[in-house]
mmCIF file of C-alpha atoms in Angstrom:
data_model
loop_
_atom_site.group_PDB
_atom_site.id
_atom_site.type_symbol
_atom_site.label_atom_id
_atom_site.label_comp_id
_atom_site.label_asym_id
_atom_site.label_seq_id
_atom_site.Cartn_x
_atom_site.Cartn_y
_atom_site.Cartn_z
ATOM 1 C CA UNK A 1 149.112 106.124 59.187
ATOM 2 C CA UNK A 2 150.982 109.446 59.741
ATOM 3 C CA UNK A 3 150.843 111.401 63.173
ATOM 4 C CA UNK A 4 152.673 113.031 66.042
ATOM 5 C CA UNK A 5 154.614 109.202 66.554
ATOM 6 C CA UNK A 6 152.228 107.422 65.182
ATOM 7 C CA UNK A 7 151.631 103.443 63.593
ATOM 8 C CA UNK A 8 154.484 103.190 60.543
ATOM 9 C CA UNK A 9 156.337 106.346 60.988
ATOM 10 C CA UNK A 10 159.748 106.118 60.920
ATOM 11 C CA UNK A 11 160.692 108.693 62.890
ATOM 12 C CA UNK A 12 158.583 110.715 65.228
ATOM 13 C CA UNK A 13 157.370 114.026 64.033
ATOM 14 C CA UNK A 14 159.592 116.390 65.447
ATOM 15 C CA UNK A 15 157.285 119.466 66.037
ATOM 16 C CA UNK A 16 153.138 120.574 67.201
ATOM 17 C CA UNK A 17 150.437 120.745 64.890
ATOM 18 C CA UNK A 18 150.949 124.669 63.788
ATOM 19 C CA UNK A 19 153.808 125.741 60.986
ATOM 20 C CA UNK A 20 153.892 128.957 60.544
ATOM 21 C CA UNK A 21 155.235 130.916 57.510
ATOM 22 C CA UNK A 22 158.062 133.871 57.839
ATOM 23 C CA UNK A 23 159.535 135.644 55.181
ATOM 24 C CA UNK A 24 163.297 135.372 55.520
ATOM 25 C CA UNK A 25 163.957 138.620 54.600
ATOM 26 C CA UNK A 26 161.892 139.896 57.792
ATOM 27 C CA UNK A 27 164.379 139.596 60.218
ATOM 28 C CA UNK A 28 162.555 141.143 62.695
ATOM 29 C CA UNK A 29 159.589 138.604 62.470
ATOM 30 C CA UNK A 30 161.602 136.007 63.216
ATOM 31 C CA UNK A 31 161.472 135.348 67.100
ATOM 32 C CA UNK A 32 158.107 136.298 67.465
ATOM 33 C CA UNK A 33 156.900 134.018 64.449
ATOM 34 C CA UNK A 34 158.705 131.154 66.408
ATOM 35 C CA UNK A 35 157.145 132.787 69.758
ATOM 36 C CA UNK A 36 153.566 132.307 68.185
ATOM 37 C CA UNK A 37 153.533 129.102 66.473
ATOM 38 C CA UNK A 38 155.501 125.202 67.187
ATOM 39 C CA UNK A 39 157.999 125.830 64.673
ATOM 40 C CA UNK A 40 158.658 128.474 61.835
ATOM 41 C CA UNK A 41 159.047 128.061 57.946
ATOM 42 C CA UNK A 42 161.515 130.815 57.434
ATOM 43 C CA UNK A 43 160.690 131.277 53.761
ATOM 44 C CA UNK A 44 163.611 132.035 51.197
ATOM 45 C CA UNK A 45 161.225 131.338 48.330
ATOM 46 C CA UNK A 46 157.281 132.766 47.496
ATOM 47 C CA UNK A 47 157.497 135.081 49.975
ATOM 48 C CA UNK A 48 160.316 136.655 49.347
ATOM 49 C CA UNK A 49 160.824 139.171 45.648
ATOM 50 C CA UNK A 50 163.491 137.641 44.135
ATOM 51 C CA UNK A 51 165.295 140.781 44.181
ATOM 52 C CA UNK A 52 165.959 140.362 47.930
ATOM 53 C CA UNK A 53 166.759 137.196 48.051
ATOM 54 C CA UNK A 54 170.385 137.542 48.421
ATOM 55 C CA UNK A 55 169.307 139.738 51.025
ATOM 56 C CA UNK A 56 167.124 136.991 53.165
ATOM 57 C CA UNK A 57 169.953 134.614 52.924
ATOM 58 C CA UNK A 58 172.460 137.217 54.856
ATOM 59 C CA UNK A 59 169.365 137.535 57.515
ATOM 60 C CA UNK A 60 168.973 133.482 57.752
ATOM 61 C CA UNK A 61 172.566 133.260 58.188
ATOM 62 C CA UNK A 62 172.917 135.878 60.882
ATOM 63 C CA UNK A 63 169.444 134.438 62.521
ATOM 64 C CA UNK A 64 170.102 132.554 66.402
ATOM 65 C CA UNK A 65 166.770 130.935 66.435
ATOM 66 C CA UNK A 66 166.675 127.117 68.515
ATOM 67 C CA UNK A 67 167.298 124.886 65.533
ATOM 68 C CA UNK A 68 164.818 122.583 66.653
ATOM 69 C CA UNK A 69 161.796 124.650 65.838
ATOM 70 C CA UNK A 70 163.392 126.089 62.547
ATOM 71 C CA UNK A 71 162.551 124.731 59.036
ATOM 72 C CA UNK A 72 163.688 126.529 56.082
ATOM 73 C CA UNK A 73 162.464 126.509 52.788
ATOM 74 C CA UNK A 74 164.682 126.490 50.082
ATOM 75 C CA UNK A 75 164.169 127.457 46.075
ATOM 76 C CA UNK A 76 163.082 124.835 44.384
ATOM 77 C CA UNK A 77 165.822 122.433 42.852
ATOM 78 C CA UNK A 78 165.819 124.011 39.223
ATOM 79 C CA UNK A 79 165.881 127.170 40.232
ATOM 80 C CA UNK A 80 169.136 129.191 40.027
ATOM 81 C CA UNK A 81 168.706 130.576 43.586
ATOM 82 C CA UNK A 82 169.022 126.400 44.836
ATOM 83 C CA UNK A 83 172.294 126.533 44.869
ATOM 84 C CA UNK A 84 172.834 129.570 46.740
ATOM 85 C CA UNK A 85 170.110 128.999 49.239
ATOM 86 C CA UNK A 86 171.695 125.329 50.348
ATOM 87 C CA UNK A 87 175.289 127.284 50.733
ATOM 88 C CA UNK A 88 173.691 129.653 53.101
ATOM 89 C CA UNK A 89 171.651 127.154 55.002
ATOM 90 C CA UNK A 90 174.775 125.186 55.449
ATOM 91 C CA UNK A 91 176.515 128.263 57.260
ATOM 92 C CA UNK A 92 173.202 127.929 59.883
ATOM 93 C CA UNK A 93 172.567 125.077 62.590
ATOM 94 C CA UNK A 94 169.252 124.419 61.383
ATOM 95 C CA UNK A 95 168.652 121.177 59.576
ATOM 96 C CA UNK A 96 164.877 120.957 58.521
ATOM 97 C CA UNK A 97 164.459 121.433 54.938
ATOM 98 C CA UNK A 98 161.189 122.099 52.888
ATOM 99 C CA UNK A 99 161.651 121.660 49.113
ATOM 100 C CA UNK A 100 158.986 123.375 46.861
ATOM 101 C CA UNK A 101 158.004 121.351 43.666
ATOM 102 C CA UNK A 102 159.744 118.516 44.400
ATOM 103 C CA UNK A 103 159.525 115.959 41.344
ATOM 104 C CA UNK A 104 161.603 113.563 41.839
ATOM 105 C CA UNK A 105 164.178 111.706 43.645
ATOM 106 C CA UNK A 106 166.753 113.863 41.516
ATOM 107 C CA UNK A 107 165.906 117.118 43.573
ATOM 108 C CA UNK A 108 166.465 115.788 46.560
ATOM 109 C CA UNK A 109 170.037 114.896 45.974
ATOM 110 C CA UNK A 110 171.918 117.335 48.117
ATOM 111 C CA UNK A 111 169.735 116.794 51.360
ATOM 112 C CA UNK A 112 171.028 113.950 52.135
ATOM 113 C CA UNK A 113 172.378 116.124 55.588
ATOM 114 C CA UNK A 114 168.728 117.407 56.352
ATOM 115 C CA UNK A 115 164.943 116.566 57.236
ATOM 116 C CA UNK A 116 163.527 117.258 54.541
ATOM 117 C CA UNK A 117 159.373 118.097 53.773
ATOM 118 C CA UNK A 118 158.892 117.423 50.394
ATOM 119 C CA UNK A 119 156.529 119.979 49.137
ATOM 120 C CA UNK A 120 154.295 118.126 45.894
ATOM 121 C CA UNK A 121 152.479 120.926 44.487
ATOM 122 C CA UNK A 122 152.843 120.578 40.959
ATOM 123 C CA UNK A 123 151.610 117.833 38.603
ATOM 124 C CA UNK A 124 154.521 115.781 38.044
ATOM 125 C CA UNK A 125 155.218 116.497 41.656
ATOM 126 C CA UNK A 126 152.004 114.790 43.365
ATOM 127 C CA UNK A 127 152.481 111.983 40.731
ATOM 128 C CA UNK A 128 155.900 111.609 42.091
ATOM 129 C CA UNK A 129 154.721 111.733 45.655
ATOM 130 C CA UNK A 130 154.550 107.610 46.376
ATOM 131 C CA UNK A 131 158.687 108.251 45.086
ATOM 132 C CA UNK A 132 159.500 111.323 47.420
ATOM 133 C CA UNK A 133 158.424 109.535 50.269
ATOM 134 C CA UNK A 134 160.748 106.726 49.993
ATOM 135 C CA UNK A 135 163.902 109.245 50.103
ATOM 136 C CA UNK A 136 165.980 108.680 53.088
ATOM 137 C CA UNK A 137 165.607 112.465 53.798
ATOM 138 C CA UNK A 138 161.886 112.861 53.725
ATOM 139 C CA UNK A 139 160.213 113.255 56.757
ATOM 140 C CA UNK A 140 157.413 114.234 55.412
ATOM 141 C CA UNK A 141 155.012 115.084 52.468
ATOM 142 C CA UNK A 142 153.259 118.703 52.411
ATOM 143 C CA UNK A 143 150.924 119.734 49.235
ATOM 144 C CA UNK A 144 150.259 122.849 47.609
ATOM 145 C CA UNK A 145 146.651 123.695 45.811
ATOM 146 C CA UNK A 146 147.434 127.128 44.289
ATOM 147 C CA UNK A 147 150.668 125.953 42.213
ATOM 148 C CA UNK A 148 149.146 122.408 41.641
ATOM 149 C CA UNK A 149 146.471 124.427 39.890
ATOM 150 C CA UNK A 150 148.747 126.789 38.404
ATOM 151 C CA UNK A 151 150.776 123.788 36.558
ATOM 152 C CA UNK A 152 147.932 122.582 35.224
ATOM 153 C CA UNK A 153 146.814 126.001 33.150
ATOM 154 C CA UNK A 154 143.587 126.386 35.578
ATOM 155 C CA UNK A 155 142.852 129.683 37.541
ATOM 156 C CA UNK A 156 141.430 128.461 40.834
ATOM 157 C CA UNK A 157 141.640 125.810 43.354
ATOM 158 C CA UNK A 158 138.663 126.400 44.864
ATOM 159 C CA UNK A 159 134.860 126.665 44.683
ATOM 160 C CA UNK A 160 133.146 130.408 44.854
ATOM 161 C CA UNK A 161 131.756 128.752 47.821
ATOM 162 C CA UNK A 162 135.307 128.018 49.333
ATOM 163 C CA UNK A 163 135.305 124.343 49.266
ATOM 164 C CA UNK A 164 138.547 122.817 47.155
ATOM 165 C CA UNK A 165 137.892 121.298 43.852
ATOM 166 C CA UNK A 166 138.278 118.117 43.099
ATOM 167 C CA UNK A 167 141.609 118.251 41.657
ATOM 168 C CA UNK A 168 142.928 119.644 44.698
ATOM 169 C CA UNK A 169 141.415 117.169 46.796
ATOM 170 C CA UNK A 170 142.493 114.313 44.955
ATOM 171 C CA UNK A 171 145.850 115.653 45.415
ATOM 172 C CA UNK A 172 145.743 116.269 48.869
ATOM 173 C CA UNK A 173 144.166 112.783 49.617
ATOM 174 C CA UNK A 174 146.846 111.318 47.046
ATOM 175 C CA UNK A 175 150.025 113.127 48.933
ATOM 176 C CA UNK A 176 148.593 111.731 52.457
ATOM 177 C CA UNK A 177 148.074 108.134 51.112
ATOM 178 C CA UNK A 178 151.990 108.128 49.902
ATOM 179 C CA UNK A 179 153.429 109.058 53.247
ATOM 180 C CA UNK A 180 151.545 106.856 54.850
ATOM 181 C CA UNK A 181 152.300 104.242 52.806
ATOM 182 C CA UNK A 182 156.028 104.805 53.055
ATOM 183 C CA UNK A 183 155.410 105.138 56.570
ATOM 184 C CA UNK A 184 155.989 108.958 57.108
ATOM 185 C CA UNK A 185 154.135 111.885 57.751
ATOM 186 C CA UNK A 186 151.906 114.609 55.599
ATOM 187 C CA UNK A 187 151.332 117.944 56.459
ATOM 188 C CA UNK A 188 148.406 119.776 55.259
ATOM 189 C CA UNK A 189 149.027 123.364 53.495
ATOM 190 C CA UNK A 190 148.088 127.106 54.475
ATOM 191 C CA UNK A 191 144.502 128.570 54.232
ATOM 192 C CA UNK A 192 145.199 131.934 52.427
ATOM 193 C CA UNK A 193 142.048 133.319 53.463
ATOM 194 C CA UNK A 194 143.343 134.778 56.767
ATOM 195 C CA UNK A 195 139.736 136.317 58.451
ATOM 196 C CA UNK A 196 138.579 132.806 57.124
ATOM 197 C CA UNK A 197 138.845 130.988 60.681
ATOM 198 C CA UNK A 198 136.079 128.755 60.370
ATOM 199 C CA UNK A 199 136.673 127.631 57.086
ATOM 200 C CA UNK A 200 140.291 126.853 58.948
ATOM 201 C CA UNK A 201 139.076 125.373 61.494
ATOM 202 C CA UNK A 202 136.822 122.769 59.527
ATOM 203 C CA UNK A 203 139.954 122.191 57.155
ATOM 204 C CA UNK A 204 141.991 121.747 60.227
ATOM 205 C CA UNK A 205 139.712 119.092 61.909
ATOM 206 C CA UNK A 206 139.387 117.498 58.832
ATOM 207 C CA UNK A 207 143.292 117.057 58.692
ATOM 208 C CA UNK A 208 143.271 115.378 62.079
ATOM 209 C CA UNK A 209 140.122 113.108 61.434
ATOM 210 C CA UNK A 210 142.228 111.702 58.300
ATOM 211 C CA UNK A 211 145.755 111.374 59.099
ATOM 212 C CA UNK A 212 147.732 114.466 59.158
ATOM 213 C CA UNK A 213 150.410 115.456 61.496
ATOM 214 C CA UNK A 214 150.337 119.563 61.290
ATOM 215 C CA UNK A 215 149.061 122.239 58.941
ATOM 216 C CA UNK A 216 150.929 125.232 57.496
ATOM 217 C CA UNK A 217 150.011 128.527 58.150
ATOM 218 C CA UNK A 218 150.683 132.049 56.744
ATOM 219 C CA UNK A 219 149.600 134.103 60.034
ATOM 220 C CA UNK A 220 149.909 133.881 63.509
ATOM 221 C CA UNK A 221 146.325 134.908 64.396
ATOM 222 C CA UNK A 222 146.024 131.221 62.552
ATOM 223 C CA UNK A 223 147.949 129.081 64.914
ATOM 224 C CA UNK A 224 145.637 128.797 68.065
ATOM 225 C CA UNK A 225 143.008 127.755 65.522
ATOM 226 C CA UNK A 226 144.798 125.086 64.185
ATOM 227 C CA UNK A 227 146.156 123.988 67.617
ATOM 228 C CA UNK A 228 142.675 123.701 68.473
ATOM 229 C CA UNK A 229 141.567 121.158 65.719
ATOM 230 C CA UNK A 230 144.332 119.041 66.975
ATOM 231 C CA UNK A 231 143.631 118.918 70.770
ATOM 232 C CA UNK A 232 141.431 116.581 71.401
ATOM 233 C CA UNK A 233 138.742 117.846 74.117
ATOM 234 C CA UNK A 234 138.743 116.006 77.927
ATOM 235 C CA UNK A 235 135.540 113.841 76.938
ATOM 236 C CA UNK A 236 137.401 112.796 73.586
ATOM 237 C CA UNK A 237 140.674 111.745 75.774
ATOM 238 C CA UNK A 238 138.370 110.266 78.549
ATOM 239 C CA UNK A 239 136.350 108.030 76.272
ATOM 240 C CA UNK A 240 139.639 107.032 74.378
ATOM 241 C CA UNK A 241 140.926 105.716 77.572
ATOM 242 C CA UNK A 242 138.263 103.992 78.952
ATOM 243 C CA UNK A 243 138.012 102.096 75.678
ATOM 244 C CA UNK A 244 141.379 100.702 75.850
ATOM 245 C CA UNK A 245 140.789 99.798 79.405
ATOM 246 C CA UNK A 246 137.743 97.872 78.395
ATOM 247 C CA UNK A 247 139.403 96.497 75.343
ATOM 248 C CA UNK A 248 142.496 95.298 77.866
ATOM 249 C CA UNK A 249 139.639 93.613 80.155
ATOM 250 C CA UNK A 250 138.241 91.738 77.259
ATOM 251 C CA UNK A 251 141.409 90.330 76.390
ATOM 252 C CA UNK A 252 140.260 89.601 73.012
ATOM 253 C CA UNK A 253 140.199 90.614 69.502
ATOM 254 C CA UNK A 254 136.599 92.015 68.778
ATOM 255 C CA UNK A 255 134.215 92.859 71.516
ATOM 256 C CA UNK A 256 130.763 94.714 72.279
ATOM 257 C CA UNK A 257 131.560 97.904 74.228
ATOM 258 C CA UNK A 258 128.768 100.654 74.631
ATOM 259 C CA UNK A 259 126.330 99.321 72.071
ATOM 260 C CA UNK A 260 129.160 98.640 69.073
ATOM 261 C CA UNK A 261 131.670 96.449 67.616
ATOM 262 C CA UNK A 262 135.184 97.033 68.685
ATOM 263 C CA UNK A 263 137.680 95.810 66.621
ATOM 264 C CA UNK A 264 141.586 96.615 65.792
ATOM 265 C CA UNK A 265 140.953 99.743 63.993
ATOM 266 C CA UNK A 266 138.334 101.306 66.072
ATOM 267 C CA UNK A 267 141.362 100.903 68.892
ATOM 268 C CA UNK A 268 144.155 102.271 66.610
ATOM 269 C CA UNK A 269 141.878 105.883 66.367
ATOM 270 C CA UNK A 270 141.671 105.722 70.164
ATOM 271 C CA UNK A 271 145.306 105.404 70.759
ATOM 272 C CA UNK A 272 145.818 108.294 67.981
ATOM 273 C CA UNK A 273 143.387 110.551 70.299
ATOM 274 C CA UNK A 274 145.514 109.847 73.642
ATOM 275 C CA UNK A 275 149.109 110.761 71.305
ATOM 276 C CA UNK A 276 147.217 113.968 70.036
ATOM 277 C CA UNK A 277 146.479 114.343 73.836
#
């Protein structure tokens, strides 16, 4: 189950709950992106026109951001801007890697030097996701509704009412069960409906109750929101200890504690709370 270091992962996930997006051609967003959120997706792909790309790579290059908190994502690995974006990346100290429309172990092949979030937001790509997660690279799986939806010829990947449809969620729930099954982590992606904070916030608590380790964003007025979901309130923490201390007293494998059965799993979700904590 993916989280912060949690059962089966690998390697601990190296930053908080809240990603935030940057262009890479806004320079001067930089530091104060990083400021705001737990680490910064300095973007040399959607958000920049591809016109100014060559442009965003001189800015990444000249950036002095702490490496630890940086995560840059690349062009996608069939795109003629790949090549250019890896040359420039490898003139930075920064050494987290996201990978749009990653497909297949193929794409990944010049990584090998970086932590790499493999971003399944296409068909092909989700299908591959059980694949991607076995890379030595991957840290983690992240998926993508509005280009899933876009490679399948639809127009929408959500509901009028807001809610995802069911394609999306099948691909979301299908990109969490592969890292977790590989024994890595998932991130959920961005809400692009910025005034949308509740709907965030429900998506966002959602991710937690499930499995996931962070969520995207695309604005900083989005990161305390999502920092939220993920800290678990003082009674959460405070019952999640007490039944470990009562499971420790029993000194056995299933017990009665506060009118239920406590068994194995029901102490795995209370040791995720005190991690989250």
């Amino acid at each position: 189950m993916p989280g912060a270091d949690g059962p089966g992962a690998a390697r601990p996930f190296p930053w908080g709950p809240a990603l935030l997006f940057c262009p890479a051609d806004r320079p001067e967003r930089y530091a104060k992106a990083l400021e705001r959120a737990d680490a910064v997706i300095l973007d040399l792909e959607d958000a920049v026109d591809p016109v100014r790309r060559a442009d965003a790579r001189e800015a990444l290059v000249a950036s002095d951001l702490d490496p630890s908190r940086v995560i840059v994502r690349v062009n996608p690995a069939s795109s003629d801007d790949h090549a250019a974006d890896l040359s420039a990346l490898a003139a930075t100290p920064y050494r987290a890697v996201m990978l749009p429309k990653a497909e297949s172990a193929a794409d990944l092949a010049a990584l090998d030097r970086y932590d790499v979030i493999a971003l399944c937001e296409t068909a092909a790509g989700v299908l591959a996701a059980p694949t991607l997660a076995r890379q030595r690279s991957v840290l983690a799986l992240m998926w993508g509704a509005e280009d899933l939806v876009a490679s399948l010829g639809g127009t929408s990947s959500r509901h009028a009412d807001g809610t995802y449809r069911d394609v999306a969620r099948h691909a979301r729930s299908s990109v969490l069960l592969a890292a977790a099954a590989a024994g890595i982590h998932a991130v959920d992606t961005v809400h692009l409906d910025i005034a949308d904070l509740a709907g965030l916030a429900a998506e966002a608590e959602d991710a937690v109750a499930v499995g996931f380790a962070a969520t995207a964003c695309i604005h900083p007025g989005q990161v305390e929101t999502i920092r939220a979901a993920y800290r678990p309130d003082p009674d959460e923490v405070e019952a999640a200890r007490a039944l470990l201390a009562a499971a420790e007293e029993a000194g056995r494998g299933v017990f009665r504690y506060d009118g239920r059965m406590v068994d194995g799993p029901v102490l795995a979700h209370a040791r995720a709370v005190l991690r989250r904590s």
